[in-house]
Coordinates of N, CA and C in Angstrom, one line a residue:
Chain A
D714 N 8.1 -13.8 -11.6 CA 9.2 -13.2 -12.4 C 8.6 -12.6 -13.6
A715 N 9.2 -11.5 -14.0 CA 8.8 -10.9 -15.3 C 9.2 -11.7 -16.5
G716 N 8.3 -11.7 -17.5 CA 8.6 -12.4 -18.7 C 9.4 -11.6 -19.6
V717 N 9.5 -12.0 -20.9 CA 10.2 -11.2 -21.9 C 9.4 -9.9 -22.2
T718 N 10.1 -8.8 -22.1 CA 9.4 -7.5 -22.4 C 10.0 -6.9 -23.6
Q719 N 9.0 -6.4 -24.4 CA 9.4 -5.7 -25.7 C 8.8 -4.3 -25.8
S720 N 9.6 -3.4 -26.4 CA 9.0 -2.1 -26.6 C 9.5 -1.6 -27.9
P721 N 8.7 -0.7 -28.6 CA 7.3 -0.4 -28.2 C 6.4 -1.5 -28.6
T722 N 5.1 -1.4 -28.3 CA 4.2 -2.5 -28.6 C 3.7 -2.3 -30.1
H723 N 3.5 -1.0 -30.5 CA 3.1 -0.7 -31.8 C 4.0 0.4 -32.4
L724 N 4.2 0.4 -33.7 CA 5.0 1.4 -34.3 C 4.6 1.6 -35.7
I725 N 4.4 2.9 -36.1 CA 4.1 3.2 -37.5 C 5.3 4.0 -38.1
K726 N 5.8 3.6 -39.2 CA 7.0 4.2 -39.8 C 6.7 4.4 -41.3
T727 N 7.4 5.3 -41.9 CA 7.3 5.6 -43.4 C 8.5 4.8 -44.1
R728 N 8.2 4.4 -45.3 CA 9.2 3.8 -46.1 C 10.5 4.6 -46.1
G729 N 11.6 3.9 -46.0 CA 12.9 4.6 -46.0 C 13.4 5.0 -44.6
Q730 N 12.5 5.0 -43.6 CA 13.0 5.3 -42.3 C 13.7 4.1 -41.6
Q731 N 14.2 4.4 -40.4 CA 14.9 3.4 -39.7 C 14.1 3.2 -38.4
V732 N 14.2 1.9 -37.8 CA 13.5 1.6 -36.6 C 14.4 0.8 -35.7
T733 N 14.2 1.0 -34.4 CA 14.9 0.2 -33.4 C 13.9 -0.4 -32.4
L734 N 13.9 -1.7 -32.3 CA 13.0 -2.4 -31.4 C 13.9 -3.0 -30.2
R735 N 13.3 -3.0 -29.0 CA 14.0 -3.4 -27.8 C 13.4 -4.6 -27.1
C736 N 14.3 -5.3 -26.4 CA 13.8 -6.5 -25.8 C 14.6 -6.8 -24.5
S737 N 13.9 -7.1 -23.5 CA 14.6 -7.5 -22.2 C 14.2 -9.0 -21.9
P738 N 15.2 -9.8 -21.8 CA 14.9 -11.3 -21.6 C 14.5 -11.6 -20.2
I739 N 14.0 -12.8 -20.0 CA 13.7 -13.2 -18.6 C 15.0 -13.3 -17.8
S740 N 14.9 -12.9 -16.6 CA 16.1 -12.8 -15.7 C 16.8 -14.2 -15.7
G741 N 18.1 -14.2 -16.0 CA 18.8 -15.4 -16.0 C 19.0 -16.0 -17.4
H742 N 18.2 -15.6 -18.3 CA 18.3 -16.1 -19.7 C 19.4 -15.3 -20.4
K743 N 20.3 -16.1 -21.1 CA 21.4 -15.5 -21.7 C 21.3 -15.4 -23.2
S744 N 20.3 -16.1 -23.7 CA 20.1 -16.2 -25.2 C 18.8 -15.4 -25.6
V745 N 19.0 -14.6 -26.6 CA 17.9 -13.8 -27.1 C 17.8 -14.0 -28.6
S746 N 16.6 -14.2 -29.1 CA 16.4 -14.4 -30.6 C 15.3 -13.5 -31.0
W747 N 15.4 -13.1 -32.3 CA 14.4 -12.3 -32.9 C 13.8 -13.0 -34.1
Y748 N 12.5 -12.9 -34.2 CA 11.7 -13.5 -35.2 C 10.7 -12.5 -35.9
Q749 N 10.5 -12.6 -37.1 CA 9.5 -11.8 -37.9 C 8.3 -12.7 -38.2
Q750 N 7.1 -12.2 -37.9 CA 5.9 -12.9 -38.2 C 5.0 -12.1 -39.1
V751 N 4.9 -12.4 -40.3 CA 4.0 -11.8 -41.3 C 2.7 -12.4 -41.1
L752 N 1.6 -11.5 -41.3 CA 0.3 -12.0 -41.1 C 0.0 -13.3 -41.8
G753 N -0.5 -14.3 -41.1 CA -0.9 -15.5 -41.7 C 0.2 -16.6 -41.8
Q754 N 1.4 -16.2 -41.3 CA 2.5 -17.1 -41.4 C 3.1 -17.4 -40.0
G755 N 3.9 -18.4 -40.0 CA 4.7 -18.7 -38.7 C 5.8 -17.8 -38.6
P756 N 6.4 -17.6 -37.4 CA 7.6 -16.8 -37.2 C 8.8 -17.3 -38.0
Q757 N 9.5 -16.3 -38.5 CA 10.7 -16.5 -39.3 C 11.9 -16.0 -38.6
F758 N 12.9 -16.9 -38.5 CA 14.1 -16.5 -37.7 C 14.9 -15.4 -38.3
I759 N 15.3 -14.4 -37.5 CA 16.1 -13.3 -37.9 C 17.5 -13.4 -37.3
F760 N 17.6 -13.4 -36.0 CA 18.9 -13.5 -35.3 C 18.8 -14.3 -34.0
Q761 N 20.0 -14.8 -33.6 CA 20.1 -15.3 -32.3 C 21.4 -14.8 -31.7
Y762 N 21.3 -14.4 -30.4 CA 22.5 -14.0 -29.7 C 22.6 -14.8 -28.4
Y763 N 23.8 -15.2 -28.1 CA 24.0 -15.9 -26.9 C 25.3 -15.3 -26.3
E764 N 25.2 -15.0 -25.0 CA 26.4 -14.4 -24.3 C 27.0 -13.2 -25.2
K765 N 26.1 -12.4 -25.7 CA 26.5 -11.2 -26.4 C 27.1 -11.4 -27.8
E766 N 27.2 -12.7 -28.2 CA 27.7 -13.0 -29.5 C 26.6 -13.4 -30.5
E767 N 26.7 -13.0 -31.7 CA 25.8 -13.5 -32.7 C 26.0 -15.0 -33.0
R768 N 25.0 -15.8 -32.8 CA 25.2 -17.2 -33.0 C 24.5 -17.7 -34.3
G769 N 23.6 -16.9 -34.8 CA 22.8 -17.3 -36.0 C 22.2 -16.2 -36.6
R770 N 22.0 -16.2 -38.0 CA 21.4 -15.2 -38.7 C 20.5 -15.9 -39.8
G771 N 19.3 -15.4 -39.9 CA 18.4 -16.0 -40.9 C 18.6 -15.3 -42.3
N772 N 17.7 -15.6 -43.2 CA 17.8 -15.1 -44.6 C 17.1 -13.7 -44.7
F773 N 17.7 -12.8 -44.0 CA 17.3 -11.4 -44.1 C 18.4 -10.5 -44.6
P774 N 18.0 -9.4 -45.3 CA 19.0 -8.5 -45.9 C 19.8 -7.8 -44.8
D775 N 20.9 -7.2 -45.2 CA 21.8 -6.5 -44.3 C 21.1 -5.3 -43.7
R776 N 20.0 -4.9 -44.1 CA 19.3 -3.8 -43.5 C 18.9 -4.2 -42.1
F777 N 18.8 -5.4 -41.8 CA 18.5 -5.9 -40.4 C 19.8 -6.1 -39.7
S778 N 19.9 -5.6 -38.5 CA 21.0 -5.8 -37.6 C 20.5 -5.9 -36.2
A779 N 21.3 -6.4 -35.3 CA 21.0 -6.6 -33.9 C 22.2 -6.6 -33.1
R780 N 22.0 -6.4 -31.8 CA 23.1 -6.5 -30.8 C 22.5 -6.9 -29.5
Q781 N 23.4 -7.5 -28.6 CA 23.0 -7.8 -27.3 C 23.9 -7.1 -26.3
F782 N 23.4 -6.6 -25.3 CA 24.1 -5.8 -24.3 C 24.6 -6.6 -23.1
P783 N 25.5 -6.1 -22.3 CA 26.1 -6.9 -21.2 C 25.0 -7.4 -20.2
N784 N 23.8 -6.7 -20.2 CA 22.8 -7.1 -19.3 C 21.8 -8.1 -20.0
Y785 N 22.2 -8.5 -21.2 CA 21.5 -9.5 -22.0 C 20.3 -9.0 -22.8
S786 N 20.0 -7.7 -22.6 CA 18.9 -7.1 -23.4 C 19.4 -7.0 -24.8
S787 N 18.5 -6.7 -25.7 CA 18.8 -6.7 -27.1 C 18.1 -5.7 -27.9
E788 N 18.6 -5.2 -29.0 CA 18.0 -4.3 -29.9 C 18.0 -4.9 -31.3
L789 N 16.9 -4.7 -32.0 CA 16.9 -5.1 -33.4 C 16.7 -3.8 -34.2
N790 N 17.6 -3.5 -35.2 CA 17.5 -2.4 -36.0 C 17.2 -2.7 -37.4
V791 N 16.3 -2.0 -38.0 CA 16.0 -2.2 -39.4 C 16.1 -0.8 -40.1
N792 N 17.0 -0.8 -41.1 CA 17.2 0.5 -41.9 C 16.4 0.4 -43.2
A793 N 16.2 1.6 -43.8 CA 15.6 1.7 -45.1 C 14.4 0.9 -45.2
L794 N 13.4 1.1 -44.4 CA 12.2 0.3 -44.3 C 11.5 0.2 -45.6
L795 N 11.0 -1.0 -45.8 CA 10.1 -1.3 -47.0 C 8.7 -1.7 -46.5
L796 N 7.8 -1.6 -47.4 CA 6.4 -1.9 -47.0 C 6.4 -3.4 -46.5
G797 N 7.2 -4.2 -47.1 CA 7.2 -5.7 -46.8 C 7.8 -6.0 -45.4
D798 N 8.3 -4.9 -44.8 CA 8.8 -5.1 -43.4 C 7.7 -5.0 -42.4
S799 N 6.5 -4.7 -42.8 CA 5.4 -4.6 -41.9 C 5.1 -6.0 -41.4
A800 N 5.1 -6.2 -40.1 CA 5.0 -7.5 -39.4 C 5.0 -7.4 -37.9
L801 N 4.8 -8.5 -37.3 CA 4.9 -8.6 -35.8 C 6.4 -9.1 -35.6
Y802 N 7.1 -8.3 -34.8 CA 8.5 -8.7 -34.5 C 8.5 -9.3 -33.1
L803 N 8.9 -10.5 -33.0 CA 8.9 -11.2 -31.7 C 10.3 -11.4 -31.2
C804 N 10.5 -11.1 -29.9 CA 11.8 -11.4 -29.3 C 11.5 -12.6 -28.4
A805 N 12.5 -13.5 -28.3 CA 12.4 -14.7 -27.4 C 13.7 -14.9 -26.7
S806 N 13.6 -15.3 -25.4 CA 14.8 -15.7 -24.7 C 14.7 -17.1 -24.3
S807 N 15.8 -17.7 -24.0 CA 15.9 -19.0 -23.5 C 17.1 -19.1 -22.5
P808 N 17.1 -20.1 -21.6 CA 18.2 -20.1 -20.6 C 19.5 -20.6 -21.2
G809 N 19.4 -21.4 -22.3 CA 20.7 -21.9 -22.9 C 20.5 -21.8 -24.4
S810 N 21.5 -22.4 -25.1 CA 21.5 -22.4 -26.5 C 21.3 -23.8 -27.1
F811 N 20.9 -24.8 -26.2 CA 20.8 -26.1 -26.7 C 19.4 -26.4 -27.3
Y812 N 19.3 -27.5 -28.1 CA 18.1 -27.7 -28.9 C 16.9 -28.0 -28.0
N813 N 17.2 -28.3 -26.7 CA 16.0 -28.7 -25.8 C 15.6 -27.5 -25.0
S814 N 16.1 -26.3 -25.4 CA 15.6 -25.1 -24.7 C 14.4 -24.4 -25.4
P815 N 13.3 -24.4 -24.7 CA 12.2 -23.8 -25.4 C 12.4 -22.2 -25.4
L816 N 11.8 -21.6 -26.4 CA 11.9 -20.2 -26.5 C 10.7 -19.6 -25.7
H817 N 11.0 -18.5 -25.0 CA 9.9 -17.8 -24.3 C 9.8 -16.5 -24.9
F818 N 8.6 -16.2 -25.5 CA 8.4 -15.0 -26.3 C 7.8 -13.9 -25.5
G819 N 8.2 -12.7 -26.0 CA 7.5 -11.5 -25.5 C 6.2 -11.3 -26.3
N820 N 5.5 -10.2 -26.0 CA 4.2 -9.9 -26.7 C 4.4 -9.3 -28.1
G821 N 5.6 -9.0 -28.5 CA 5.9 -8.5 -29.8 C 5.7 -7.1 -30.0
T822 N 6.4 -6.6 -31.1 CA 6.2 -5.2 -31.6 C 5.6 -5.3 -32.9
R823 N 4.4 -4.7 -33.1 CA 3.7 -4.7 -34.4 C 4.2 -3.4 -35.1
L824 N 4.9 -3.7 -36.2 CA 5.5 -2.6 -37.0 C 4.6 -2.5 -38.3
T825 N 4.2 -1.2 -38.6 CA 3.5 -0.9 -39.8 C 4.3 0.1 -40.6
V826 N 4.6 -0.3 -41.8 CA 5.4 0.6 -42.7 C 4.4 1.2 -43.8
T827 N 4.3 2.5 -43.9 CA 3.4 3.1 -44.8 C 4.1 3.8 -45.9
Chain B
A1444 N 17.2 -30.4 -45.6 CA 16.9 -29.1 -44.8 C 15.7 -29.4 -43.9
Q1445 N 15.8 -28.7 -42.8 CA 14.7 -28.9 -41.8 C 13.4 -28.2 -42.3
K1446 N 12.3 -28.9 -42.0 CA 11.0 -28.4 -42.4 C 9.9 -28.8 -41.5
I1447 N 9.0 -28.0 -41.3 CA 7.8 -28.3 -40.5 C 6.5 -28.2 -41.3
T1448 N 5.7 -29.1 -41.3 CA 4.4 -29.1 -42.1 C 3.2 -29.2 -41.2
Q1449 N 2.3 -28.3 -41.3 CA 1.1 -28.4 -40.6 C 0.0 -28.3 -41.7
T1450 N -0.7 -29.3 -41.9 CA -1.6 -29.4 -43.1 C -3.0 -28.9 -42.8
Q1451 N -3.3 -28.6 -41.6 CA -4.7 -28.2 -41.2 C -4.7 -26.7 -41.0
P1452 N -5.2 -25.9 -41.9 CA -5.2 -24.5 -41.7 C -6.2 -24.1 -40.6
G1453 N -7.3 -24.9 -40.5 CA -8.3 -24.6 -39.5 C -9.0 -25.8 -39.0
M1454 N -9.3 -25.8 -37.7 CA -10.0 -26.9 -37.1 C -11.1 -26.4 -36.1
F1455 N -12.2 -27.2 -36.1 CA -13.2 -26.9 -35.1 C -13.4 -28.1 -34.1
V1456 N -13.7 -27.7 -32.9 CA -13.9 -28.8 -31.9 C -15.0 -28.3 -30.9
Q1457 N -15.7 -29.3 -30.5 CA -16.8 -29.0 -29.5 C -16.2 -28.9 -28.1
E1458 N -16.6 -27.9 -27.3 CA -16.1 -27.8 -26.0 C -16.2 -29.1 -25.2
K1459 N -15.2 -29.4 -24.5 CA -15.0 -30.6 -23.6 C -14.6 -31.8 -24.4
E1460 N -14.5 -31.7 -25.8 CA -14.0 -32.8 -26.5 C -12.5 -32.7 -26.7
A1461 N -11.9 -33.8 -27.2 CA -10.4 -33.8 -27.5 C -10.2 -33.5 -29.0
V1462 N -9.1 -32.9 -29.3 CA -8.7 -32.6 -30.7 C -7.2 -32.8 -30.9
T1463 N -6.9 -33.3 -32.1 CA -5.5 -33.5 -32.5 C -5.1 -32.6 -33.6
L1464 N -4.0 -31.9 -33.4 CA -3.5 -31.0 -34.4 C -2.2 -31.7 -35.0
D1465 N -2.2 -31.8 -36.3 CA -1.1 -32.5 -36.9 C 0.1 -31.7 -37.2
C1466 N 1.3 -32.4 -37.1 CA 2.6 -31.8 -37.4 C 3.5 -32.9 -37.9
T1467 N 4.1 -32.7 -39.1 CA 5.1 -33.5 -39.5 C 6.4 -32.7 -39.7
Y1468 N 7.5 -33.4 -39.6 CA 8.8 -32.6 -39.7 C 9.8 -33.4 -40.5
D1469 N 10.8 -32.7 -41.0 CA 11.8 -33.3 -41.8 C 13.2 -32.8 -41.3
T1470 N 14.0 -33.7 -41.0 CA 15.4 -33.4 -40.6 C 16.3 -34.6 -40.8
S1471 N 17.5 -34.3 -41.0 CA 18.5 -35.4 -41.1 C 19.3 -35.5 -39.9
D1472 N 19.1 -34.6 -38.9 CA 19.8 -34.6 -37.6 C 19.2 -35.7 -36.7
Q1473 N 20.1 -36.3 -35.9 CA 19.6 -37.3 -34.9 C 19.1 -36.6 -33.6
S1474 N 19.7 -35.5 -33.4 CA 19.3 -34.7 -32.1 C 18.5 -33.5 -32.5
Y1475 N 17.3 -33.5 -32.0 CA 16.4 -32.3 -32.3 C 15.3 -32.2 -31.2
G1476 N 14.8 -31.0 -31.2 CA 13.7 -30.8 -30.2 C 12.4 -30.3 -31.0
L1477 N 11.3 -30.7 -30.5 CA 10.0 -30.4 -31.1 C 9.2 -29.6 -30.1
F1478 N 8.5 -28.6 -30.5 CA 7.8 -27.7 -29.6 C 6.5 -27.3 -30.2
W1479 N 5.5 -27.1 -29.3 CA 4.2 -26.5 -29.7 C 4.0 -25.2 -29.0
Y1480 N 3.5 -24.2 -29.7 CA 3.2 -22.9 -29.2 C 1.7 -22.6 -29.5
K1481 N 1.1 -21.8 -28.6 CA -0.2 -21.3 -28.8 C -0.1 -19.8 -29.0
Q1482 N -0.8 -19.2 -30.0 CA -0.8 -17.8 -30.2 C -2.3 -17.3 -30.2
P1483 N -2.7 -16.7 -29.1 CA -4.1 -16.1 -29.1 C -4.1 -14.9 -30.0
S1484 N -5.3 -14.3 -30.2 CA -5.4 -13.2 -31.1 C -4.6 -12.0 -30.6
S1485 N -4.3 -12.0 -29.3 CA -3.5 -10.9 -28.8 C -2.1 -10.9 -29.3
G1486 N -1.6 -12.0 -29.8 CA -0.3 -12.0 -30.4 C 0.8 -12.7 -29.7
E1487 N 0.8 -12.9 -28.4 CA 1.9 -13.5 -27.7 C 2.0 -15.0 -28.0
M1488 N 3.2 -15.5 -28.1 CA 3.4 -16.9 -28.4 C 3.7 -17.6 -27.0
I1489 N 2.8 -18.6 -26.7 CA 2.9 -19.2 -25.4 C 3.4 -20.7 -25.6
F1490 N 4.5 -21.0 -24.9 CA 5.1 -22.3 -25.0 C 4.2 -23.3 -24.3
L1491 N 3.9 -24.4 -25.0 CA 3.0 -25.4 -24.4 C 3.7 -26.7 -24.0
I1492 N 4.5 -27.3 -24.9 CA 5.0 -28.6 -24.7 C 6.2 -28.9 -25.5
Y1493 N 7.1 -29.7 -25.0 CA 8.4 -30.0 -25.7 C 8.6 -31.5 -25.7
Q1494 N 9.2 -32.0 -26.9 CA 9.5 -33.4 -27.0 C 10.9 -33.5 -27.6
G1495 N 11.8 -34.2 -27.0 CA 13.2 -34.4 -27.5 C 13.2 -35.6 -28.4
S1496 N 14.2 -35.6 -29.3 CA 14.2 -36.7 -30.2 C 14.6 -38.0 -29.6
Y1497 N 15.2 -38.0 -28.4 CA 15.7 -39.2 -27.7 C 14.7 -39.6 -26.6
D1498 N 13.6 -38.8 -26.5 CA 12.7 -39.2 -25.4 C 11.8 -40.3 -25.9
E1499 N 11.7 -41.3 -25.1 CA 10.9 -42.5 -25.4 C 9.5 -42.4 -25.1
Q1500 N 9.2 -41.6 -24.0 CA 7.8 -41.4 -23.6 C 7.3 -40.1 -24.3
N1501 N 6.0 -40.2 -24.6 CA 5.4 -39.0 -25.1 C 5.2 -37.9 -24.0
A1502 N 5.5 -36.7 -24.4 CA 5.4 -35.6 -23.4 C 4.0 -35.3 -23.1
T1503 N 3.8 -34.9 -21.8 CA 2.4 -34.4 -21.4 C 2.6 -33.2 -20.5
E1504 N 1.7 -32.3 -20.6 CA 1.7 -31.1 -19.8 C 0.2 -30.8 -19.6
G1505 N -0.4 -31.2 -18.4 CA -1.7 -30.9 -18.2 C -2.7 -31.5 -19.2
R1506 N -3.4 -30.7 -19.9 CA -4.4 -31.2 -20.9 C -3.7 -31.4 -22.3
Y1507 N -2.4 -31.0 -22.3 CA -1.7 -31.1 -23.6 C -0.8 -32.4 -23.6
S1508 N -0.8 -33.1 -24.7 CA 0.1 -34.3 -24.8 C 0.6 -34.2 -26.3
L1509 N 1.8 -34.8 -26.4 CA 2.4 -34.8 -27.8 C 2.5 -36.3 -28.2
N1510 N 1.9 -36.6 -29.3 CA 1.9 -37.9 -29.9 C 3.1 -38.0 -30.8
F1511 N 4.2 -38.5 -30.3 CA 5.5 -38.5 -31.0 C 5.7 -39.8 -31.7
Q1512 N 5.7 -39.8 -33.1 CA 6.0 -41.0 -33.8 C 7.2 -40.8 -34.7
K1513 N 8.4 -41.2 -34.1 CA 9.7 -40.8 -34.7 C 9.8 -41.4 -36.1
A1514 N 9.4 -42.6 -36.3 CA 9.6 -43.3 -37.6 C 8.8 -42.5 -38.7
R1515 N 7.6 -42.0 -38.3 CA 6.8 -41.3 -39.2 C 7.1 -39.8 -39.3
K1516 N 8.0 -39.4 -38.4 CA 8.4 -38.0 -38.3 C 7.2 -37.1 -38.1
S1517 N 6.4 -37.5 -37.1 CA 5.2 -36.7 -36.8 C 5.2 -36.4 -35.3
A1518 N 4.6 -35.3 -34.9 CA 4.6 -34.8 -33.5 C 3.3 -34.1 -33.3
N1519 N 2.2 -34.8 -33.3 CA 0.9 -34.3 -33.2 C 0.6 -33.8 -31.8
L1520 N -0.1 -32.7 -31.7 CA -0.5 -32.2 -30.4 C -2.0 -32.6 -30.1
V1521 N -2.2 -33.2 -28.9 CA -3.5 -33.6 -28.5 C -3.9 -32.7 -27.3
I1522 N -5.1 -32.0 -27.5 CA -5.6 -31.2 -26.4 C -6.9 -31.9 -25.9
S1523 N -6.9 -32.3 -24.7 CA -8.0 -33.0 -24.1 C -9.0 -32.0 -23.5
A1524 N -10.2 -32.4 -23.4 CA -11.2 -31.5 -22.7 C -11.1 -30.1 -23.1
S1525 N -11.3 -29.8 -24.4 CA -11.2 -28.5 -24.9 C -12.0 -27.4 -24.2
Q1526 N -11.4 -26.3 -24.1 CA -12.1 -25.1 -23.4 C -12.2 -24.0 -24.4
L1527 N -13.1 -23.1 -24.2 CA -13.3 -21.9 -25.1 C -12.0 -21.1 -25.2
G1528 N -11.3 -21.1 -24.1 CA -10.0 -20.3 -24.1 C -8.9 -21.0 -24.9
D1529 N -9.1 -22.2 -25.4 CA -8.2 -22.9 -26.3 C -8.2 -22.3 -27.7
S1530 N -9.2 -21.5 -28.0 CA -9.3 -21.0 -29.4 C -8.1 -20.1 -29.7
A1531 N -7.4 -20.4 -30.7 CA -6.1 -19.7 -31.0 C -5.4 -20.3 -32.2
M1532 N -4.3 -19.7 -32.6 CA -3.4 -20.3 -33.6 C -2.4 -21.2 -32.8
Y1533 N -2.1 -22.4 -33.4 CA -1.2 -23.3 -32.8 C -0.1 -23.6 -33.8
F1534 N 1.2 -23.4 -33.3 CA 2.3 -23.6 -34.2 C 3.2 -24.7 -33.6
C1535 N 3.6 -25.6 -34.6 CA 4.6 -26.6 -34.3 C 6.0 -26.0 -34.7
A1536 N 7.0 -26.4 -33.9 CA 8.3 -25.8 -34.2 C 9.4 -26.9 -34.0
M1537 N 10.5 -26.7 -34.6 CA 11.6 -27.7 -34.4 C 13.0 -26.9 -34.3
R1538 N 13.8 -27.5 -33.5 CA 15.2 -27.0 -33.4 C 16.1 -28.1 -33.6
E1539 N 17.1 -28.1 -34.5 CA 18.0 -29.2 -34.7 C 19.1 -29.0 -33.7
G1540 N 19.8 -30.1 -33.4 CA 20.8 -30.1 -32.3 C 22.2 -29.6 -32.8
S1541 N 22.4 -29.6 -34.1 CA 23.8 -29.3 -34.5 C 23.8 -28.1 -35.5
G1542 N 24.8 -27.3 -35.3 CA 25.0 -26.2 -36.2 C 24.1 -25.0 -36.1
T1543 N 22.8 -25.2 -36.3 CA 21.9 -24.1 -36.4 C 21.4 -23.7 -35.1
Y1544 N 21.1 -22.4 -34.9 CA 20.4 -22.0 -33.7 C 19.0 -21.5 -33.9
K1545 N 18.5 -21.8 -35.1 CA 17.2 -21.3 -35.4 C 16.1 -22.3 -35.2
Y1546 N 15.0 -21.9 -34.8 CA 13.8 -22.7 -34.7 C 13.0 -22.5 -35.9
I1547 N 12.5 -23.6 -36.5 CA 11.7 -23.5 -37.7 C 10.2 -23.8 -37.3
F1548 N 9.4 -22.9 -37.7 CA 7.9 -23.0 -37.4 C 7.1 -23.4 -38.6
G1549 N 6.0 -24.1 -38.3 CA 5.1 -24.4 -39.4 C 4.2 -23.2 -39.6
T1550 N 3.2 -23.4 -40.5 CA 2.3 -22.3 -40.9 C 1.2 -22.1 -39.9
G1551 N 1.0 -23.1 -39.0 CA 0.0 -22.9 -38.0 C -1.3 -23.5 -38.3
T1552 N -2.1 -23.8 -37.3 CA -3.5 -24.3 -37.4 C -4.3 -23.4 -36.5
R1553 N -5.4 -22.9 -37.1 CA -6.3 -22.1 -36.3 C -7.4 -23.0 -35.7
L1554 N -7.4 -23.0 -34.4 CA -8.4 -23.9 -33.7 C -9.5 -23.0 -33.1
K1555 N -10.8 -23.4 -33.4 CA -11.9 -22.8 -32.8 C -12.7 -23.8 -32.0
V1556 N -12.9 -23.4 -30.7 CA -13.7 -24.3 -29.8 C -15.1 -23.7 -29.8
L1557 N -16.0 -24.6 -30.0 CA -17.4 -24.2 -30.1 C -18.2 -24.6 -28.8
A1558 N -19.0 -23.7 -28.3 CA -19.7 -23.9 -27.1 C -20.9 -24.8 -27.3

């Protein structure tokens, strides 16, 4: 079975631009989460969607938005990019939304803002 | 507030030996899950092992075991018979059972296995 797939793998953008990152979950997984990982740190929670509804949002500005589609794939949008948005963006899926559901991560999108 | 602490920024271990990576957590919730992930230099996060707060037995998955001490709020990862391919960053994470849907990650431990 295919794992979590993310696109693109790498991206270079200029300050002020907008970016869209895409994620396809493991087949049968209805929960998709987004995490930001800055170099040298652990992943930080951005959003979680379950059954196409936003279930959680981390401490990120409104420039960050996301959505989940009927096929459970998801997009993360970041507007007005700042240098500090440079990071590895990880998408994760899980079969359910309970605390005993491990996250299964994609390979990430490495975003560089110049 | 929930928190994960990993106090070992880096660890070295000789090939074929066992190593313990430390993780302590803080939560006021009775129901929670604890997870360990491996992140090689390529970047992907690989799920290794899970321990639930109500599980009485320590979790094991192949060469990985989780030393769960609930009273001490610790969930240390033990890797037995280390292999060169175990060299990576290791993250401890927690998810509370009520209210929040987020997983909290520690700052990680970089493990280097020596030949």
